[in-house]
Short mmCIF file of N, CA and C in Angstrom, two decimals:
data_model
loop_
_atom_site.label_atom_id
_atom_site.label_comp_id
_atom_site.label_asym_id
_atom_site.label_seq_id
_atom_site.Cartn_x
_atom_site.Cartn_y
_atom_site.Cartn_z
N MET A 1 -0.18 0.54 -13.54
CA MET A 1 0.09 0.20 -15.43
C MET A 1 0.39 -1.42 -14.69
N PHE A 2 -0.38 -1.55 -16.31
CA PHE A 2 -0.40 -2.84 -16.76
C PHE A 2 -0.08 -3.19 -17.72
N SER A 3 0.94 -3.93 -18.32
CA SER A 3 1.56 -4.50 -19.38
C SER A 3 1.44 -5.81 -19.25
N TYR A 4 1.08 -6.15 -20.59
CA TYR A 4 1.02 -8.07 -21.16
C TYR A 4 2.04 -8.28 -22.51
N SER A 5 2.24 -9.56 -22.44
CA SER A 5 3.06 -10.18 -23.74
C SER A 5 1.97 -11.30 -24.14
N ASN A 6 2.18 -11.45 -25.35
CA ASN A 6 1.31 -12.94 -26.15
C ASN A 6 2.82 -13.72 -26.84
N SER A 7 3.60 -13.49 -26.57
CA SER A 7 4.84 -14.27 -26.80
C SER A 7 5.98 -14.73 -25.98
N GLY A 8 5.47 -14.97 -24.51
CA GLY A 8 6.21 -15.31 -23.88
C GLY A 8 7.11 -14.59 -23.04
N GLY A 9 6.86 -13.09 -23.46
CA GLY A 9 7.54 -12.05 -22.59
C GLY A 9 8.69 -11.60 -23.32
N ASN A 10 8.92 -12.13 -24.50
CA ASN A 10 10.26 -12.07 -25.25
C ASN A 10 10.28 -10.36 -25.28
N ALA A 11 11.51 -9.59 -25.40
CA ALA A 11 11.52 -8.25 -26.01
C ALA A 11 10.82 -7.89 -27.18
N GLY A 12 10.52 -6.76 -26.76
CA GLY A 12 9.61 -5.82 -27.48
C GLY A 12 8.27 -6.24 -28.36
N THR A 13 7.89 -7.12 -27.34
CA THR A 13 6.55 -7.67 -27.99
C THR A 13 5.55 -7.42 -26.56
N TRP A 14 5.83 -6.80 -25.46
CA TRP A 14 4.89 -5.84 -24.36
C TRP A 14 4.19 -4.91 -24.84
N SER A 15 2.55 -5.18 -24.59
CA SER A 15 1.75 -3.83 -24.73
C SER A 15 2.08 -2.78 -23.57
N SER A 16 1.94 -1.56 -24.39
CA SER A 16 2.33 -0.16 -23.63
C SER A 16 1.59 -0.55 -22.25
N PRO A 17 2.07 0.01 -21.39
CA PRO A 17 1.42 0.14 -20.21
C PRO A 17 -0.05 0.86 -19.95
N THR A 18 -0.92 0.09 -19.43
CA THR A 18 -2.20 0.69 -19.03
C THR A 18 -2.74 1.04 -17.77
N PRO A 19 -3.28 2.26 -17.55
CA PRO A 19 -3.63 1.88 -16.08
C PRO A 19 -4.62 1.52 -15.83
N ILE A 20 -4.72 0.78 -14.78
CA ILE A 20 -5.89 -0.23 -14.15
C ILE A 20 -6.06 0.31 -13.30
N GLU A 21 -6.07 1.40 -12.25
CA GLU A 21 -6.23 1.65 -10.79
C GLU A 21 -7.78 2.13 -11.16
N THR A 22 -8.29 2.16 -9.85
CA THR A 22 -9.71 2.80 -9.77
C THR A 22 -9.54 4.32 -9.74
N ALA A 23 -10.52 5.31 -10.19
CA ALA A 23 -10.42 6.69 -10.25
C ALA A 23 -10.06 7.26 -8.98
N GLY A 24 -9.07 7.99 -8.38
CA GLY A 24 -8.67 8.20 -6.92
C GLY A 24 -7.90 7.69 -6.35
N ASP A 25 -7.31 6.46 -7.03
CA ASP A 25 -6.30 5.56 -6.29
C ASP A 25 -4.66 6.17 -7.25
N ARG A 26 -4.09 6.16 -6.10
CA ARG A 26 -2.46 6.04 -6.54
C ARG A 26 -1.72 5.06 -5.80
N GLY A 27 -1.76 3.91 -7.01
CA GLY A 27 -1.24 2.94 -6.73
C GLY A 27 0.48 2.78 -6.19
N TYR A 28 0.83 1.97 -5.27
CA TYR A 28 2.32 2.15 -5.14
C TYR A 28 2.78 0.55 -5.05
N TYR A 29 2.26 -0.59 -5.04
CA TYR A 29 2.59 -1.51 -4.52
C TYR A 29 1.55 -2.80 -5.73
N ALA A 30 1.74 -3.76 -6.59
CA ALA A 30 0.90 -4.55 -7.22
C ALA A 30 1.59 -5.58 -7.60
N ALA A 31 0.43 -6.67 -7.15
CA ALA A 31 0.75 -7.96 -7.81
C ALA A 31 -0.32 -8.36 -8.44
N PRO A 32 -0.06 -8.94 -9.93
CA PRO A 32 -0.82 -9.57 -10.68
C PRO A 32 -0.80 -11.31 -10.60
N ALA A 33 -1.55 -12.24 -11.27
CA ALA A 33 -1.65 -13.65 -11.27
C ALA A 33 -2.41 -14.16 -12.02
N ILE A 34 -2.14 -14.89 -13.08
CA ILE A 34 -3.07 -15.00 -14.42
C ILE A 34 -3.19 -16.87 -13.71
N SER A 35 -4.71 -17.11 -13.75
CA SER A 35 -5.34 -18.48 -13.71
C SER A 35 -4.58 -19.32 -14.70
N PRO A 36 -4.53 -20.59 -13.95
CA PRO A 36 -3.59 -21.54 -14.94
C PRO A 36 -4.34 -22.03 -16.45
N SER A 37 -5.53 -21.68 -16.64
CA SER A 37 -6.20 -21.62 -18.07
C SER A 37 -5.88 -20.68 -18.89
N GLY A 38 -5.51 -19.49 -18.17
CA GLY A 38 -5.09 -18.16 -18.85
C GLY A 38 -6.13 -17.50 -19.16
N SER A 39 -7.46 -17.81 -18.62
CA SER A 39 -8.94 -17.23 -19.04
C SER A 39 -9.00 -15.72 -18.01
N ASP A 40 -8.00 -15.67 -17.17
CA ASP A 40 -8.66 -14.99 -16.07
C ASP A 40 -7.05 -14.25 -15.30
N VAL A 41 -7.35 -12.87 -15.43
CA VAL A 41 -5.89 -12.14 -14.30
C VAL A 41 -6.50 -11.16 -13.35
N TYR A 42 -5.85 -11.66 -12.22
CA TYR A 42 -6.28 -10.92 -11.02
C TYR A 42 -5.06 -9.74 -10.60
N VAL A 43 -5.57 -8.64 -10.05
CA VAL A 43 -4.47 -7.83 -9.40
C VAL A 43 -4.71 -7.36 -8.30
N THR A 44 -3.72 -7.58 -7.01
CA THR A 44 -4.13 -6.68 -5.97
C THR A 44 -3.06 -5.97 -5.77
N TYR A 45 -3.61 -4.56 -5.29
CA TYR A 45 -2.62 -3.28 -5.14
C TYR A 45 -2.83 -2.76 -3.93
N ASN A 46 -1.87 -1.92 -3.54
CA ASN A 46 -2.14 -0.76 -2.68
C ASN A 46 -2.18 0.15 -2.76
N ALA A 47 -3.06 1.68 -2.35
CA ALA A 47 -3.08 2.75 -2.91
C ALA A 47 -3.32 3.55 -1.97
N TYR A 48 -3.05 4.89 -2.42
CA TYR A 48 -3.24 6.09 -1.43
C TYR A 48 -4.43 6.58 -2.13
N ASN A 49 -5.20 7.50 -1.48
CA ASN A 49 -6.17 7.95 -1.87
C ASN A 49 -6.14 9.44 -1.54
N THR A 50 -4.95 9.97 -0.78
CA THR A 50 -5.01 11.26 -0.91
C THR A 50 -3.88 11.75 -1.70
N PRO A 51 -4.08 13.12 -2.58
CA PRO A 51 -2.81 13.37 -2.98
C PRO A 51 -1.54 13.38 -2.05
N PHE A 52 -0.45 13.93 -3.12
CA PHE A 52 0.75 13.63 -2.63
C PHE A 52 0.71 15.23 -1.68
N GLN A 53 1.43 14.98 -0.17
CA GLN A 53 1.44 16.20 0.55
C GLN A 53 2.83 15.91 1.46
N GLN A 54 3.46 17.56 1.10
CA GLN A 54 4.28 17.39 2.06
C GLN A 54 4.54 17.11 3.45
N LYS A 55 5.50 16.48 4.13
CA LYS A 55 5.52 15.65 5.29
C LYS A 55 6.01 16.55 6.31
N ALA A 56 6.84 17.68 5.84
CA ALA A 56 8.05 18.36 6.70
C ALA A 56 6.73 19.03 7.67
N TRP A 57 7.11 19.20 8.58
CA TRP A 57 6.72 20.32 9.31
C TRP A 57 7.01 21.80 9.37
N SER A 58 6.22 22.55 9.66
CA SER A 58 6.43 24.25 9.37
C SER A 58 6.39 24.68 10.56
N GLY A 59 7.94 24.76 11.32
CA GLY A 59 7.71 25.40 12.81
C GLY A 59 7.04 24.43 13.61
N SER A 60 5.81 24.95 14.18
CA SER A 60 5.30 23.80 15.55
C SER A 60 3.66 23.18 14.76
N THR A 61 4.01 23.70 13.04
CA THR A 61 2.43 23.07 12.77
C THR A 61 3.17 22.21 12.01
N PRO A 62 2.15 21.14 12.47
CA PRO A 62 2.30 19.86 11.81
C PRO A 62 2.03 19.41 10.19
N PRO A 63 2.47 18.30 9.62
CA PRO A 63 2.16 18.17 8.08
C PRO A 63 0.48 18.24 7.90
N GLY A 64 0.11 18.05 6.75
CA GLY A 64 -0.73 17.66 6.33
C GLY A 64 -1.55 16.45 6.76
N GLY A 65 -2.82 16.51 6.53
CA GLY A 65 -3.89 15.21 7.24
C GLY A 65 -3.33 14.01 6.96
N PRO A 66 -4.68 12.95 6.82
CA PRO A 66 -4.11 11.83 6.74
C PRO A 66 -3.80 11.43 5.45
N ARG A 67 -2.89 10.37 5.43
CA ARG A 67 -2.63 9.88 4.13
C ARG A 67 -3.32 8.32 4.16
N LEU A 68 -4.57 8.48 3.44
CA LEU A 68 -5.30 7.00 3.25
C LEU A 68 -4.95 6.36 2.26
N LEU A 69 -4.69 5.17 3.17
CA LEU A 69 -4.35 3.82 2.22
C LEU A 69 -5.07 2.90 2.24
N VAL A 70 -5.30 2.04 1.01
CA VAL A 70 -6.54 1.45 1.04
C VAL A 70 -5.59 -0.08 0.14
N GLY A 71 -6.41 -1.40 0.28
CA GLY A 71 -6.30 -2.39 -0.58
C GLY A 71 -7.15 -2.92 -1.34
N VAL A 72 -6.63 -2.98 -2.89
CA VAL A 72 -7.81 -3.13 -3.93
C VAL A 72 -7.44 -4.46 -4.53
N GLU A 73 -8.50 -5.52 -4.84
CA GLU A 73 -8.40 -6.44 -5.59
C GLU A 73 -9.39 -6.18 -6.93
N LYS A 74 -8.53 -6.59 -8.23
CA LYS A 74 -9.36 -6.03 -9.39
C LYS A 74 -8.89 -7.47 -10.05
N HIS A 75 -9.92 -7.46 -11.30
CA HIS A 75 -10.37 -8.77 -12.31
C HIS A 75 -10.45 -8.35 -13.79
N SER A 76 -9.85 -9.19 -14.48
CA SER A 76 -10.03 -8.75 -16.18
C SER A 76 -10.42 -10.35 -16.40
N ASP A 77 -11.54 -10.61 -17.36
CA ASP A 77 -10.97 -11.50 -18.25
C ASP A 77 -10.04 -11.50 -19.41
N ILE A 78 -9.21 -12.83 -19.74
CA ILE A 78 -8.44 -12.49 -20.88
C ILE A 78 -8.99 -13.37 -22.02
N ALA A 79 -9.10 -12.65 -23.18
CA ALA A 79 -9.39 -13.40 -24.69
C ALA A 79 -8.37 -13.05 -25.45
N GLY A 80 -8.08 -14.09 -26.20
CA GLY A 80 -6.92 -13.85 -27.30
C GLY A 80 -5.44 -13.41 -26.40
N GLY A 81 -5.36 -13.77 -25.17
CA GLY A 81 -4.25 -13.17 -24.75
C GLY A 81 -4.40 -11.64 -24.43
N VAL A 82 -5.21 -11.06 -24.40
CA VAL A 82 -5.49 -9.59 -23.90
C VAL A 82 -6.49 -9.58 -22.99
N PRO A 83 -5.99 -8.43 -21.84
CA PRO A 83 -7.28 -8.62 -20.68
C PRO A 83 -8.37 -7.55 -21.84
N THR A 84 -9.70 -8.15 -21.15
CA THR A 84 -10.74 -7.58 -21.55
C THR A 84 -11.55 -6.25 -21.04
N GLY A 85 -10.61 -6.25 -20.08
CA GLY A 85 -11.61 -5.03 -19.01
C GLY A 85 -11.64 -5.27 -17.53
N TRP A 86 -11.33 -4.41 -16.77
CA TRP A 86 -10.95 -4.64 -15.60
C TRP A 86 -12.09 -4.02 -14.67
N ALA A 87 -12.40 -4.85 -13.53
CA ALA A 87 -13.60 -4.65 -12.72
C ALA A 87 -13.22 -4.64 -10.91
N GLU A 88 -13.57 -4.03 -10.41
CA GLU A 88 -13.04 -3.82 -9.12
C GLU A 88 -13.82 -5.21 -8.60
N ILE A 89 -13.31 -5.79 -7.54
CA ILE A 89 -13.99 -6.97 -7.25
C ILE A 89 -13.93 -6.58 -5.44
N HIS A 90 -12.98 -6.01 -4.96
CA HIS A 90 -12.86 -6.02 -3.53
C HIS A 90 -11.98 -4.64 -3.59
N ARG A 91 -12.89 -3.71 -2.20
CA ARG A 91 -11.88 -2.69 -1.98
C ARG A 91 -11.92 -2.77 -0.32
N GLY A 92 -11.03 -2.38 0.23
CA GLY A 92 -10.49 -2.95 1.62
C GLY A 92 -11.01 -1.40 2.48
N ALA A 93 -10.84 -1.54 3.87
CA ALA A 93 -11.23 -0.32 4.54
C ALA A 93 -9.86 0.29 4.43
N GLN A 94 -10.19 1.88 4.45
CA GLN A 94 -9.14 2.62 4.26
C GLN A 94 -8.65 3.12 5.87
N GLY A 95 -7.57 3.54 5.75
CA GLY A 95 -6.84 3.88 6.65
C GLY A 95 -5.66 4.77 6.74
N ASP A 96 -4.89 5.22 7.87
CA ASP A 96 -3.82 6.13 8.02
C ASP A 96 -2.51 5.82 7.93
N ALA A 97 -1.72 5.71 6.95
CA ALA A 97 -0.53 5.58 6.53
C ALA A 97 0.31 5.93 7.43
N ARG A 98 0.07 7.14 7.95
CA ARG A 98 1.07 7.52 8.74
C ARG A 98 0.99 7.08 10.28
N GLY A 99 0.42 5.80 10.66
CA GLY A 99 0.22 5.15 11.80
C GLY A 99 1.46 3.83 11.88
N SER A 100 1.53 3.92 10.67
CA SER A 100 2.89 2.77 10.42
C SER A 100 4.29 3.14 10.67
N SER A 101 5.23 1.84 11.09
CA SER A 101 6.61 2.43 11.53
C SER A 101 7.29 1.34 11.27
N GLN A 102 8.48 1.37 10.92
CA GLN A 102 9.83 0.43 11.00
C GLN A 102 9.74 -0.08 12.21
N ASN A 103 10.45 -1.42 12.76
CA ASN A 103 10.60 -1.47 13.77
C ASN A 103 11.66 -0.58 14.96
N ASN A 104 12.77 -0.20 14.05
CA ASN A 104 13.52 0.78 14.54
C ASN A 104 13.25 2.23 14.44
N LEU A 105 12.15 2.31 14.40
CA LEU A 105 11.40 3.72 14.57
C LEU A 105 11.85 4.89 13.83
N ARG A 106 12.96 4.75 12.94
CA ARG A 106 13.54 5.34 11.95
C ARG A 106 12.52 5.92 10.72
N ALA A 107 11.43 5.24 10.65
CA ALA A 107 10.60 5.84 9.47
C ALA A 107 9.38 5.21 9.37
N GLU A 108 8.32 5.50 8.79
CA GLU A 108 7.27 4.61 8.69
C GLU A 108 7.45 3.55 7.26
N PHE A 109 6.82 2.80 7.63
CA PHE A 109 6.89 1.37 6.66
C PHE A 109 5.77 0.40 6.72
N LEU A 110 5.66 0.48 5.52
CA LEU A 110 4.39 -0.65 5.07
C LEU A 110 5.16 -1.78 4.27
N GLY A 111 6.00 -1.91 3.77
CA GLY A 111 6.41 -2.97 3.38
C GLY A 111 5.69 -3.56 1.80
N ASP A 112 6.21 -4.33 1.63
CA ASP A 112 5.81 -4.58 0.32
C ASP A 112 5.10 -6.15 0.20
N TYR A 113 4.15 -6.40 1.08
CA TYR A 113 3.49 -7.31 1.28
C TYR A 113 2.33 -7.52 0.63
N VAL A 114 2.21 -7.48 -0.96
CA VAL A 114 1.11 -7.25 -1.58
C VAL A 114 1.41 -8.55 -2.46
N TYR A 115 0.38 -9.58 -2.61
CA TYR A 115 0.56 -10.97 -3.39
C TYR A 115 -0.98 -11.21 -3.79
N THR A 116 -0.88 -12.09 -5.09
CA THR A 116 -1.90 -12.45 -5.37
C THR A 116 -1.73 -13.73 -6.26
N ILE A 117 -2.65 -14.86 -5.77
CA ILE A 117 -3.07 -15.95 -6.63
C ILE A 117 -4.22 -16.12 -7.70
N ALA A 118 -4.01 -16.69 -8.52
CA ALA A 118 -5.08 -17.25 -9.39
C ALA A 118 -5.00 -18.75 -9.35
N THR A 119 -6.67 -19.04 -9.46
CA THR A 119 -6.75 -20.42 -10.00
C THR A 119 -7.98 -20.39 -10.93
N ASN A 120 -8.25 -21.70 -11.47
CA ASN A 120 -9.45 -21.28 -12.64
C ASN A 120 -10.65 -20.81 -12.15
N THR A 121 -11.11 -20.87 -10.62
CA THR A 121 -12.27 -20.39 -10.46
C THR A 121 -12.23 -19.45 -9.33
N TYR A 122 -11.38 -18.87 -8.75
CA TYR A 122 -11.01 -17.98 -8.01
C TYR A 122 -9.89 -17.04 -7.80
N GLY A 123 -9.54 -16.11 -7.44
CA GLY A 123 -8.53 -14.86 -7.11
C GLY A 123 -8.77 -14.72 -5.33
N ALA A 124 -7.06 -15.05 -5.15
CA ALA A 124 -6.66 -14.40 -3.62
C ALA A 124 -5.98 -13.38 -3.82
N GLY A 125 -5.81 -12.42 -2.77
CA GLY A 125 -4.89 -11.69 -2.53
C GLY A 125 -4.47 -11.47 -0.97
N VAL A 126 -3.52 -10.54 -0.98
CA VAL A 126 -3.27 -9.86 0.46
C VAL A 126 -2.51 -8.69 0.18
N TRP A 127 -2.75 -7.71 1.28
CA TRP A 127 -1.92 -6.45 1.02
C TRP A 127 -2.15 -5.83 2.51
N ASN A 128 -0.82 -4.46 2.32
CA ASN A 128 -0.72 -3.74 3.58
C ASN A 128 -2.32 -3.09 3.98
N ASP A 129 -2.58 -2.96 5.53
CA ASP A 129 -3.63 -2.69 5.97
C ASP A 129 -3.56 -1.68 7.11
N ALA A 130 -3.56 -0.30 7.02
CA ALA A 130 -3.48 0.78 8.19
C ALA A 130 -4.86 0.91 8.55
N ARG A 131 -6.01 0.16 8.63
CA ARG A 131 -7.15 0.67 9.30
C ARG A 131 -7.33 0.90 10.94
N ASN A 132 -6.48 0.02 11.51
CA ASN A 132 -6.43 0.04 12.74
C ASN A 132 -5.14 0.67 13.49
N ALA A 133 -4.44 1.01 12.59
CA ALA A 133 -3.11 2.40 13.23
C ALA A 133 -3.59 3.42 13.22
N ALA A 134 -2.76 4.43 14.24
CA ALA A 134 -3.30 5.55 14.61
C ALA A 134 -1.87 6.46 14.37
N ASP A 135 -2.14 7.51 13.98
CA ASP A 135 -0.89 8.50 13.58
C ASP A 135 -0.18 9.07 14.84
N CYS A 136 0.63 9.12 15.16
CA CYS A 136 1.68 9.75 16.35
C CYS A 136 2.20 10.83 15.97
N PRO A 137 1.50 11.81 16.50
CA PRO A 137 2.37 13.24 15.85
C PRO A 137 4.03 13.49 16.26
N LEU A 138 3.54 13.14 17.53
CA LEU A 138 5.32 13.25 18.03
C LEU A 138 6.30 12.26 17.04
N MET A 139 6.02 10.98 16.59
CA MET A 139 6.57 10.21 16.09
C MET A 139 7.12 11.30 14.63
N ASP A 140 5.93 11.34 14.04
CA ASP A 140 5.78 12.73 12.59
C ASP A 140 7.10 13.40 12.74
N ARG A 141 6.82 14.18 14.00
CA ARG A 141 7.80 15.58 14.23
C ARG A 141 9.42 14.62 14.04
N TYR A 142 9.43 13.89 15.27
CA TYR A 142 10.75 12.86 15.42
C TYR A 142 11.12 12.65 13.75
N TRP A 143 10.37 12.00 12.64
CA TRP A 143 10.81 11.37 11.57
C TRP A 143 11.43 12.86 10.90
N ASP A 144 10.81 14.09 10.79
CA ASP A 144 10.92 15.04 10.39
C ASP A 144 12.38 15.42 10.67
N MET A 145 12.49 15.47 12.19
CA MET A 145 14.04 16.00 12.79
C MET A 145 14.98 15.28 12.05
N LEU A 146 14.79 13.93 12.12
CA LEU A 146 15.67 13.13 11.46
C LEU A 146 16.29 13.51 10.02
N ARG A 147 15.10 13.52 8.78
CA ARG A 147 15.54 14.19 7.83
C ARG A 147 16.16 15.76 7.79
N GLU A 148 15.77 16.29 8.92
CA GLU A 148 16.46 17.65 9.01
C GLU A 148 18.16 17.81 9.67
N GLY A 149 18.30 16.48 10.31
CA GLY A 149 19.49 16.16 10.90
C GLY A 149 19.52 16.95 12.24
N THR A 150 18.67 17.33 12.72
CA THR A 150 18.37 17.38 14.22
C THR A 150 18.12 16.64 15.00
N ALA A 151 17.90 15.67 15.00
CA ALA A 151 17.94 14.33 15.47
C ALA A 151 18.55 13.42 15.34
N THR A 152 18.86 12.19 15.80
CA THR A 152 19.65 11.00 15.71
C THR A 152 18.61 9.82 15.90
N THR A 153 19.65 8.57 15.44
CA THR A 153 18.77 7.66 15.65
C THR A 153 18.92 6.59 16.98
N SER A 154 19.59 7.43 17.93
CA SER A 154 19.90 6.37 18.88
C SER A 154 18.80 6.76 19.87
N SER A 155 18.96 5.54 20.91
CA SER A 155 17.77 5.48 21.55
C SER A 155 17.77 6.46 22.73
N THR A 156 18.82 6.86 22.81
CA THR A 156 18.97 7.98 24.09
C THR A 156 18.78 9.52 23.43
N ASP A 157 18.54 9.74 22.47
CA ASP A 157 18.14 11.03 22.05
C ASP A 157 17.12 11.55 22.48
N PRO A 158 16.95 12.42 23.01
CA PRO A 158 15.81 13.39 23.81
C PRO A 158 14.59 13.44 23.02
N ASN A 159 15.12 14.04 21.37
CA ASN A 159 13.83 13.59 20.78
C ASN A 159 13.01 12.92 20.25
N ARG A 160 13.52 11.54 20.47
CA ARG A 160 12.91 10.28 20.24
C ARG A 160 11.92 9.90 21.08
N PRO A 161 10.86 10.07 20.37
CA PRO A 161 9.39 9.97 21.58
C PRO A 161 9.80 7.92 21.79
N ALA A 162 8.87 7.66 23.11
CA ALA A 162 8.69 6.69 23.30
C ALA A 162 7.40 5.69 23.04
N PRO A 163 6.93 5.32 21.93
CA PRO A 163 5.70 5.05 21.45
C PRO A 163 4.68 4.14 22.37
N GLN A 164 5.17 3.77 23.55
CA GLN A 164 4.36 3.07 24.35
C GLN A 164 3.73 3.99 25.26
N GLN A 165 4.69 5.18 25.39
CA GLN A 165 3.95 6.34 26.46
C GLN A 165 3.70 7.60 25.73
N ASP A 166 4.40 7.52 24.44
CA ASP A 166 3.92 9.03 23.87
C ASP A 166 2.83 8.95 22.93
N CYS A 167 2.54 7.56 22.51
CA CYS A 167 1.27 7.40 21.32
C CYS A 167 0.03 6.68 21.49
N ALA A 168 -0.45 6.52 20.75
CA ALA A 168 -1.84 6.04 21.02
C ALA A 168 -1.39 4.50 20.91
N ALA A 169 -2.20 3.85 21.52
CA ALA A 169 -1.52 2.47 21.54
C ALA A 169 -1.96 1.35 20.28
N THR A 170 -2.73 2.13 19.27
CA THR A 170 -2.46 1.63 17.98
C THR A 170 -1.64 2.07 16.97
N PHE A 171 -0.65 3.04 17.51
CA PHE A 171 0.35 3.45 16.57
C PHE A 171 1.13 2.22 16.28
N GLY A 172 1.59 2.01 14.98
CA GLY A 172 2.42 0.83 14.56
C GLY A 172 1.53 -0.37 14.55
N ASN A 173 0.26 -0.21 14.21
CA ASN A 173 -1.19 -1.26 14.26
C ASN A 173 -1.07 -1.71 13.01
N THR A 174 -0.09 -1.74 11.79
CA THR A 174 -0.26 -2.22 10.84
C THR A 174 -0.68 -3.64 10.32
N ASP A 175 -1.46 -3.86 9.41
CA ASP A 175 -1.88 -5.77 9.61
C ASP A 175 -1.78 -5.77 7.61
N ILE A 176 -1.68 -7.53 7.55
CA ILE A 176 -2.05 -7.80 6.49
C ILE A 176 -3.24 -8.68 6.42
N TYR A 177 -4.09 -7.97 5.48
CA TYR A 177 -5.41 -8.35 5.36
C TYR A 177 -5.37 -9.17 3.96
N GLY A 178 -6.42 -9.69 3.73
CA GLY A 178 -6.47 -10.61 2.60
C GLY A 178 -7.96 -11.28 2.34
N GLY A 179 -8.26 -11.85 1.18
CA GLY A 179 -9.24 -12.20 0.90
C GLY A 179 -9.36 -13.19 -0.13
N SER A 180 -10.23 -14.08 -0.73
CA SER A 180 -10.56 -14.63 -1.97
C SER A 180 -11.55 -14.62 -2.34
N TRP A 181 -11.64 -14.54 -3.96
CA TRP A 181 -13.31 -13.85 -4.42
C TRP A 181 -13.35 -15.10 -5.57
N LEU A 182 -14.54 -15.54 -5.37
CA LEU A 182 -14.64 -16.24 -6.97
C LEU A 182 -14.67 -15.31 -8.25
N ASP A 183 -14.35 -16.13 -9.38
CA ASP A 183 -14.32 -15.43 -10.67
C ASP A 183 -15.62 -14.85 -10.55
N PRO A 184 -15.80 -13.46 -10.93
CA PRO A 184 -17.02 -12.77 -11.23
C PRO A 184 -17.63 -13.20 -12.75
N THR A 185 -16.82 -14.02 -13.67
CA THR A 185 -17.08 -14.04 -15.02
C THR A 185 -16.70 -15.61 -15.18
N PRO A 186 -17.56 -16.44 -14.90
CA PRO A 186 -16.80 -17.72 -14.85
C PRO A 186 -17.41 -18.14 -16.24
#
């Protein structure tokens, strides 16, 4: 959702929030930036491209399939203080967010590493990227057991997998990707 103010952000002067995501995206982190001249706005966001799915296991059946994640950069000109229309100027490669992990192995983790800058000639952004990460079903099960209360976070818990031995080598291999793009409407 995107909202703007033409009066320095004073209370009661904000526009109604407007969706700016590309169809099929379910955004969760976003960062806007306005050019110094005030003529362009760029937004970087992360989005899931799959509908919400229950993560919990059912007996020995693992949860739903991949949770596809993508980074997106959008641009809009500004005229009279109002964005005039949004165009997608970059879409990253999809990856499976299930391949992410906190350092303490307690849960998935993508973080809020989504940032944007804008100049008068280009915009740049960074986002979380899971294209090189692999899901680990044993970690998925362990995380579910943590939620159920049938496992602990102790390193000695026999339910806790050892990712170096039990998961693909690229489990947890999430990255920060980014780029810069010239103003598409100079």
